[in-house]
Amino acid sequence: MNRMSMINAFDPSTLEALDPSSRALIERRQRVLGPAYRLFYEDPLHLVRGDGVWLYDPQGQAYLDAYNNVASLGHAQPDVVRAIAEQSATLVTHTRYLHEGVLQLAERLLATLPSEMSHVMLTCTGSEANDLAYRLARTVTGNTGVIVTQLAYHGVTHSVAEFSPSLGQGVPLGAHVRVVPPPDAYRGETDVAGAFGRAVAAAAQDLQEAGHGLAMLIVDSIFSSDGVYADPAGFLAPAVAAARAAGGLYVADEVQPGFGRTGAAMWGFQRHQVIPDLVTMGKPMGNGYPVAALVAQAKHLERFGREARYFNTFGGNPVAAAAANAVLDVIERDALIQHAHRVGAHLITQLHDLAARHPAIGDVRGVGLFIGVDLVQDLSTRAPDRELATRLVNALRQRKILLSASGPGGNVLKIRPPLAFQIEHADLLITALDEILSSAP
Ligand code: PMP
C-alpha cells in the first residue's frame, strides 16, 4: 500500500471539508482506536454492505471494488456465507478434537501443491503463518538470517515485522535481515533471473559473515508491495537455488497471489517452476473469515514436531475449515483460475492500449487479476510519479471505483479485484482511468 494514499491524522481544515457523518466517525475512531490506524483516501469511505464486486455506502451508493483480495470470490459470496452459518450453528471447537472438516481442508490443499509438500498447519492470519515459518526455518537450519525483497510486507508479529521493510523506517529491520532489490532493479540486463539470484547469494554471504547464517529466503510470489513483478515466469529459480546453497529454506508467501488469482495456477510460485520448502497462505482463504495456513515438506517438521507442540485456539476450527472448504469448492465449480486468466488478459491488453495513449503509464505488469500500472514522470528516466498515483486513486474513488497504489515510489496502481470481476467491470475501470488521465490535474 502506498503510504501516501493512507491517512492517519486529519488536520482540522481537512476534517471541516468532509461531510458531517464521516467527520463524526473519524473523530470517534481517532478517540477509541488511537493513532496507529490508517484510512484509505483523502475523503475516507464509509461502507456498510458488499455484494460481489460492489461495495455500498450508507446512502446505497455503489462502488466498484477493484482492490480487495480478501473477499476474493466476491463480497458476501453466498456459498461461503452459508457454509460459515451452518457450521457456526452446528459445532465450533478446535483441533484437539477429531473433526472431518479440517482434514478435508488439509487434503484438498495438499492436492493443489507439489507432492513434496505434505503437512498443513492452520493459523488465523498470514502473519502467524509467516511467524511459524520463521520458527521452523530456524529449527531446521540452525541459522537465524532472513532475506526479503526491498519493500516486502510479511506481517505484524514482532519477528515478522523485523523482516517487513514496507513498514517503514519507524519499524527497524532486524540485524539478521538483509534486503535484495526486486526484479525491476535488473531491468535491461539480459539475465534478470541470474542477477536476482546473485543478489540473494551475496546477501546470504553477508549473513554468513555476520554470524547469522541463512534460515530462509521469503518471497511474496507476486511482489505485491514491491510494485507487482510477475515476469519473466521462472525468474525465482536461481534465487531459490542460491538460498538453498547457503543452507537456507525457501518460503513462498502466497498470502497475496494464492487461491487462483494469477490465472495461471492455484499458487503464484508455480509460474516459477520452483518447489518451496514452506508455503504460507491466508487472506482469500476464507473469503473474509480469518483462516490461514502454513504448508511444509514433511522433513522440515520432524524435529519441530518432536520438540515443540502446536496448538492455535482458533486456527483450523470447524467454521474456519468450512469457510475454506467452501472457497475451494467455488474456485473449482466456477473455474475461477481460468476466469482470472481471461478477465486479467483483457484488462492487461486494455491497459497496454491506454499506455500507448498516455505517456504517464511507464509499464503495465502482472498476471491474471493481479496487475500493477507503473506511473512515471518521464518515459525515458522512468522517474516515479507518486503525485499522479495519489491523484488517480482519489479521483477514481470520487468516480466510485476503488483501488490503491504500491511500490517504493508509491507510484504503482495496484489492481487486485475480487475474482467475480467481469469484462464489463474491467471496461468501467479502463474508461474512468482514460478520462482521468486525459483531464488536466
Ligand atoms: N504476507 C503478505 C504478502 C501480505 O500481503 C500480508 C497482509 N497484507 C501478510 C503476509 C500478513 O497477513 P495478515 O494481515 O493476515 O496477518
XYZ file of C-alpha atoms and ligand atoms in Angstrom:
457
model
C 0.000 0.000 0.000
C 1.186 3.423 -0.919
C 1.674 5.229 2.366
C 0.677 8.456 0.570
C -2.795 7.082 -0.071
C -3.307 6.186 3.586
C -4.264 8.849 6.056
C -3.841 8.740 9.822
C -4.162 12.250 11.189
C -6.661 14.682 9.702
C -5.948 18.330 10.357
C -8.966 20.433 11.382
C -9.324 22.134 7.990
C -9.370 18.790 6.108
C -11.875 17.406 8.589
C -14.012 20.517 8.166
C -14.288 19.835 4.423
C -15.696 16.331 4.925
C -19.377 15.549 5.336
C -20.536 15.648 8.973
C -21.217 11.923 9.312
C -17.707 10.946 8.056
C -16.230 13.600 10.314
C -18.018 12.199 13.356
C -16.821 8.650 12.592
C -13.225 9.799 12.047
C -13.220 11.679 15.343
C -14.671 8.711 17.232
C -12.170 6.403 15.555
C -9.217 8.554 16.496
C -10.520 8.683 20.036
C -11.013 4.962 20.594
C -8.679 3.227 18.099
C -5.797 5.620 18.660
C -3.070 6.884 16.353
C -1.659 3.694 14.798
C -4.526 3.095 12.365
C -4.709 4.457 8.811
C -7.599 5.197 6.474
C -7.738 4.961 2.703
C -8.439 8.149 0.723
C -8.411 11.889 1.377
C -12.192 11.562 1.631
C -12.489 8.320 3.647
C -15.128 5.864 2.661
C -17.843 4.547 4.992
C -19.067 1.165 3.779
C -21.988 -0.803 5.142
C -22.583 -3.656 2.698
C -20.924 -5.705 -0.015
C -22.242 -7.876 -2.832
C -19.996 -9.477 -5.474
C -17.707 -6.771 -6.881
C -19.788 -3.980 -5.360
C -19.495 -2.173 -2.049
C -22.187 0.187 -0.751
C -22.149 3.277 1.426
C -24.965 4.169 3.880
C -26.851 6.056 1.150
C -26.856 2.947 -1.052
C -24.271 4.355 -3.455
C -22.373 1.500 -5.158
C -18.580 1.412 -5.505
C -16.795 -0.939 -7.893
C -14.208 -2.865 -5.898
C -11.018 -3.329 -7.912
C -8.827 -3.857 -4.874
C -9.970 -6.455 -2.358
C -8.416 -9.894 -2.471
C -9.785 -10.977 0.903
C -13.357 -11.301 -0.309
C -11.646 -12.892 -3.264
C -14.671 -14.728 -4.646
C -16.773 -11.588 -4.236
C -18.286 -9.854 -1.221
C -20.882 -11.840 0.761
C -20.376 -14.841 -1.528
C -23.497 -16.954 -0.759
C -21.872 -20.432 -0.688
C -19.238 -19.311 1.818
C -21.777 -17.385 3.895
C -23.981 -20.498 4.064
C -21.063 -22.777 4.981
C -19.995 -20.429 7.797
C -23.551 -20.013 9.098
C -24.350 -23.729 9.031
C -21.111 -24.751 10.720
C -21.480 -21.973 13.329
C -24.924 -23.322 14.124
C -23.585 -26.903 14.394
C -20.234 -27.010 16.157
C -17.372 -24.642 16.943
C -14.453 -26.275 18.730
C -10.752 -26.601 17.884
C -8.156 -29.008 16.572
C -7.797 -31.015 19.790
C -10.935 -32.945 18.921
C -11.317 -35.140 15.876
C -13.212 -33.417 13.086
C -13.630 -34.138 9.364
C -13.621 -30.507 8.182
C -10.004 -29.650 8.926
C -8.825 -32.964 7.455
C -10.757 -32.443 4.232
C -9.297 -28.958 4.006
C -5.725 -30.177 4.520
C -6.169 -32.997 1.996
C -7.644 -30.655 -0.583
C -4.928 -28.023 -0.121
C -2.191 -30.647 -0.406
C -3.770 -31.884 -3.653
C -3.145 -28.424 -5.176
C 0.534 -28.352 -4.132
C 3.668 -30.232 -5.280
C 3.855 -33.752 -3.838
C 6.851 -32.756 -1.668
C 4.543 -30.570 0.420
C 2.835 -32.860 2.842
C 1.726 -31.269 6.117
C -0.686 -28.382 6.773
C -0.686 -26.294 9.960
C -3.607 -23.937 10.442
C -3.365 -20.381 11.718
C -5.758 -17.402 11.721
C -3.634 -14.838 9.880
C -0.885 -14.626 7.317
C 1.354 -13.033 9.946
C 1.001 -16.062 12.189
C 1.765 -18.388 9.278
C 4.946 -16.427 8.464
C 5.915 -16.302 12.130
C 5.590 -20.091 12.290
C 7.563 -20.398 9.044
C 10.412 -18.468 10.631
C 10.346 -20.631 13.773
C 10.521 -23.737 11.589
C 13.278 -22.326 9.385
C 15.383 -21.548 12.453
C 14.812 -25.010 13.874
C 15.630 -26.783 10.612
C 18.703 -24.767 9.619
C 20.130 -23.728 12.978
C 20.541 -20.265 11.427
C 18.702 -17.002 12.093
C 19.205 -14.866 8.960
C 16.345 -13.812 6.679
C 16.431 -12.447 3.123
C 13.467 -10.433 1.861
C 12.853 -8.059 -1.025
C 13.364 -4.346 -0.586
C 9.790 -3.352 0.172
C 8.352 -6.676 1.282
C 5.479 -6.970 3.719
C 5.053 -10.254 5.572
C 3.071 -9.318 8.678
C 2.678 -7.832 12.127
C 4.200 -10.088 14.797
C 7.454 -8.948 16.354
C 9.635 -11.353 14.442
C 7.776 -10.883 11.135
C 7.730 -7.064 11.391
C 11.517 -7.310 11.680
C 11.574 -8.679 8.122
C 8.844 -6.431 6.670
C 10.687 -3.387 5.282
C 7.488 -1.879 3.859
C 6.502 -0.943 7.429
C 8.964 1.924 7.031
C 11.907 3.331 8.909
C 9.952 3.560 12.156
C 9.943 -0.248 12.329
C 13.635 -1.170 12.006
C 14.702 -4.375 10.312
C 16.388 -6.980 12.494
C 20.185 -7.169 12.481
C 19.718 -10.654 10.987
C 17.723 -9.369 7.994
C 19.053 -8.479 4.532
C 17.065 -6.971 1.675
C 17.532 -7.586 -2.049
C 16.092 -5.345 -4.767
C 13.045 -6.733 -6.600
C 13.469 -7.900 -10.222
C 12.841 -4.410 -11.625
C 16.297 -3.356 -10.437
C 17.833 -5.652 -13.055
C 15.688 -4.311 -15.904
C 17.725 -4.198 -19.081
C 20.054 -6.999 -18.003
C 19.907 -9.990 -20.304
C 19.578 -12.401 -17.405
C 17.167 -10.922 -14.827
C 16.764 -14.275 -13.075
C 20.523 -14.736 -12.754
C 21.004 -11.193 -11.442
C 18.273 -11.672 -8.838
C 19.864 -14.981 -7.846
C 23.292 -13.351 -7.462
C 21.790 -10.666 -5.205
C 20.371 -13.399 -2.971
C 23.730 -15.248 -2.949
C 25.537 -12.029 -1.938
C 23.021 -11.317 0.847
C 23.417 -14.888 2.134
C 27.197 -14.492 2.126
C 26.848 -11.275 4.098
C 24.623 -13.016 6.668
C 27.177 -15.795 6.943
C 29.998 -13.339 7.559
C 27.925 -11.536 10.194
C 27.442 -14.850 12.021
C 23.702 -15.220 11.390
C 23.733 -17.711 8.538
C 20.638 -18.039 6.366
C 17.454 -19.504 7.836
C 15.164 -18.504 4.991
C 14.534 -16.546 1.841
C 10.890 -15.455 1.958
C 9.293 -14.037 -1.174
C 5.785 -12.824 -1.913
C 5.391 -14.650 -5.233
C 3.765 -11.585 -6.880
C 5.953 -8.911 -5.185
C 2.801 -7.066 -4.215
C 4.185 -4.277 -2.013
C 7.397 -4.051 -4.072
C 5.271 -2.894 -7.023
C 3.980 -6.162 -8.656
C 6.508 -8.254 -10.588
C 5.337 -11.368 -12.369
C 7.654 -11.795 -15.332
C 9.582 -13.426 -16.739
C 7.972 -16.594 -15.375
C 10.735 -18.688 -13.836
C 12.830 -15.802 -12.566
C 12.683 -17.029 -8.960
C 14.529 -20.290 -9.654
C 18.165 -19.084 -9.358
C 17.309 -17.142 -6.170
C 15.811 -20.260 -4.606
C 18.874 -22.281 -5.619
C 21.151 -19.631 -4.085
C 19.208 -19.683 -0.800
C 19.446 -23.466 -0.609
C 23.144 -23.448 -1.477
C 23.625 -21.169 1.548
C 21.789 -23.659 3.783
C 18.509 -21.704 3.962
C 14.898 -22.630 3.225
C 12.720 -21.017 0.562
C 9.350 -19.807 1.833
C 6.694 -18.910 -0.746
C 4.414 -16.271 0.767
C 1.153 -16.844 -1.100
C -0.968 -14.570 1.084
C -1.424 -12.177 -1.862
C -1.263 -14.245 -5.061
C -2.678 -17.544 -3.791
C -6.039 -19.166 -4.477
C -6.049 -18.763 -8.245
C -5.666 -15.020 -8.593
C -2.735 -15.219 -11.039
C -4.962 -17.041 -13.511
C -2.132 -19.450 -14.227
C -2.342 -21.866 -11.324
C -3.595 -22.039 -7.772
C -0.309 -20.629 -6.399
C 1.942 -17.831 -7.601
C 5.201 -19.750 -7.166
C 4.012 -22.375 -9.658
C 4.720 -19.973 -12.542
C 8.360 -20.003 -11.489
C 8.870 -23.778 -11.587
C 10.204 -23.886 -8.045
C 9.251 -26.146 -5.163
C 9.095 -24.321 -1.845
C 10.233 -25.715 1.470
C 7.342 -23.911 3.139
C 4.262 -22.162 1.750
C 2.205 -19.632 3.684
C -1.318 -18.569 2.729
C -4.156 -16.503 4.164
C -6.247 -13.504 3.039
C -8.514 -15.062 0.350
C -8.543 -18.447 2.040
C -11.860 -17.940 3.887
C -13.276 -15.183 1.664
C -13.307 -12.893 4.708
C -13.353 -15.444 7.525
C -9.938 -15.380 9.269
C -8.236 -18.596 8.220
C -4.616 -19.023 7.149
C -2.061 -21.816 6.945
C 1.483 -22.968 6.592
C 2.271 -25.984 4.416
C 5.586 -27.761 4.876
C 7.657 -30.501 3.392
C 7.480 -33.357 5.913
C 11.227 -33.414 6.585
C 11.084 -29.829 7.865
C 8.569 -30.702 10.571
C 10.330 -33.754 12.021
C 12.389 -32.005 14.667
C 9.861 -29.263 15.432
C 7.118 -31.878 15.894
C 9.334 -33.836 18.281
C 10.471 -30.899 20.357
C 7.566 -28.489 20.266
C 3.803 -28.817 20.202
C 1.465 -26.741 18.141
C -1.967 -25.507 19.128
C -3.773 -22.456 17.846
C -7.116 -21.870 19.589
C -8.969 -20.607 16.529
C -6.693 -21.900 13.770
C -8.411 -24.673 11.838
C -11.606 -24.566 13.905
C -14.596 -26.202 12.189
C -16.023 -22.862 10.987
C -12.665 -21.790 9.528
C -12.380 -25.156 7.804
C -15.942 -24.895 6.454
C -15.231 -21.419 5.063
C -12.002 -22.516 3.397
C -13.550 -25.701 2.010
C -16.376 -23.618 0.523
C -13.795 -21.272 -1.070
C -12.093 -24.255 -2.704
C -15.481 -25.551 -3.914
C -16.330 -22.252 -5.595
C -12.898 -21.822 -7.220
C -13.329 -25.289 -8.711
C -17.033 -25.105 -9.616
C -16.814 -21.663 -11.231
C -13.422 -22.344 -12.905
C -12.120 -19.136 -11.320
C -8.472 -19.703 -12.266
C -9.441 -19.711 -15.939
C -11.767 -16.764 -15.292
C -8.951 -14.752 -13.674
C -6.793 -15.521 -16.698
C -9.459 -14.411 -19.195
C -10.546 -11.179 -17.472
C -6.966 -10.361 -16.450
C -5.716 -10.784 -20.037
C -8.460 -8.430 -21.247
C -7.609 -5.857 -18.589
C -3.874 -6.036 -19.310
C -4.479 -5.607 -23.069
C -6.710 -2.593 -22.406
C -4.110 -1.109 -20.053
C -1.416 -1.501 -22.725
C -3.718 0.359 -25.141
C -4.078 3.127 -22.548
C -0.293 3.206 -22.132
C 0.079 3.778 -25.879
C -2.038 6.934 -25.500
C -0.872 8.164 -22.094
C 2.897 8.548 -21.623
C 2.355 8.720 -17.839
C 1.931 4.934 -17.928
C 5.507 3.655 -17.902
C 4.768 -0.021 -17.536
C 1.913 -2.481 -17.126
C 2.841 -5.604 -15.177
C 1.084 -8.538 -13.674
C -0.729 -11.748 -14.365
C -4.368 -12.739 -14.041
C -6.191 -10.395 -11.705
C -3.073 -9.015 -10.022
C -1.882 -6.042 -12.029
C 0.467 -3.106 -11.437
C 0.340 0.091 -13.507
C 3.610 1.978 -13.146
C 3.097 5.758 -13.384
C 6.126 7.808 -14.404
C 7.063 11.452 -14.797
C 9.106 10.695 -17.865
C 9.178 7.580 -20.025
C 12.941 7.661 -20.549
C 14.015 8.164 -16.930
C 11.032 6.222 -15.525
C 11.088 8.556 -12.507
C 8.115 7.516 -10.351
C 5.084 9.815 -10.352
C 3.749 9.399 -6.827
C 1.607 12.506 -7.085
C -0.198 11.251 -10.149
C -0.811 7.868 -8.473
C -2.291 9.602 -5.427
C -4.421 11.834 -7.671
C -5.675 8.842 -9.675
C -6.527 6.769 -6.597
C -8.527 9.656 -5.112
C -10.147 10.645 -8.424
C -11.223 7.039 -9.021
C -12.742 6.979 -5.554
C -14.757 10.087 -6.494
C -15.922 8.124 -9.553
C -16.897 5.214 -7.288
C -14.073 2.865 -8.251
C -11.747 1.525 -5.571
C -8.083 0.614 -5.928
C -4.764 1.656 -4.421
C -1.057 2.101 -5.121
C 2.199 0.456 -4.004
C 5.913 0.220 -4.775
C 8.909 2.133 -3.381
C 7.875 5.267 -5.291
C 4.214 4.870 -4.265
C 3.513 5.163 -7.978
C 2.244 1.724 -8.988
C -1.524 1.392 -9.183
C -2.438 -1.938 -7.699
C -5.411 -3.583 -9.402
C -6.498 -6.657 -7.477
C -10.282 -7.062 -7.681
C -12.433 -9.872 -6.332
C -12.350 -12.743 -8.829
C -16.042 -12.082 -9.551
C -14.761 -9.154 -11.670
C -16.089 -9.435 -15.248
C -15.030 -7.908 -18.565
C -17.734 -5.219 -18.165
C -16.202 -4.179 -14.817
C -12.731 -4.058 -16.350
C -14.127 -1.760 -19.045
C -15.660 0.590 -16.440
C -12.239 0.888 -14.827
C -10.452 1.493 -18.143
C -12.916 4.218 -19.191
C -12.525 6.004 -15.864
C -8.719 5.795 -15.985
C -8.708 7.088 -19.549
C -10.892 10.055 -18.637
C -8.891 10.997 -15.556
C -5.540 10.673 -17.377
C -6.941 12.863 -20.201
C -8.035 15.599 -17.796
C -5.645 18.251 -16.529
C -4.530 17.864 -12.898
N 2.175 -11.644 3.616
C 1.769 -10.811 2.653
C 2.436 -10.860 1.311
C 0.743 -9.896 2.904
O 0.348 -9.050 1.951
C 0.126 -9.882 4.180
C -1.029 -8.951 4.504
N -1.154 -7.806 3.763
C 0.593 -10.758 5.154
C 1.597 -11.645 4.830
C 0.034 -10.759 6.559
O -1.241 -11.293 6.588
P -2.256 -10.904 7.777
O -2.630 -9.479 7.621
O -3.398 -11.870 7.577
O -1.538 -11.175 9.053
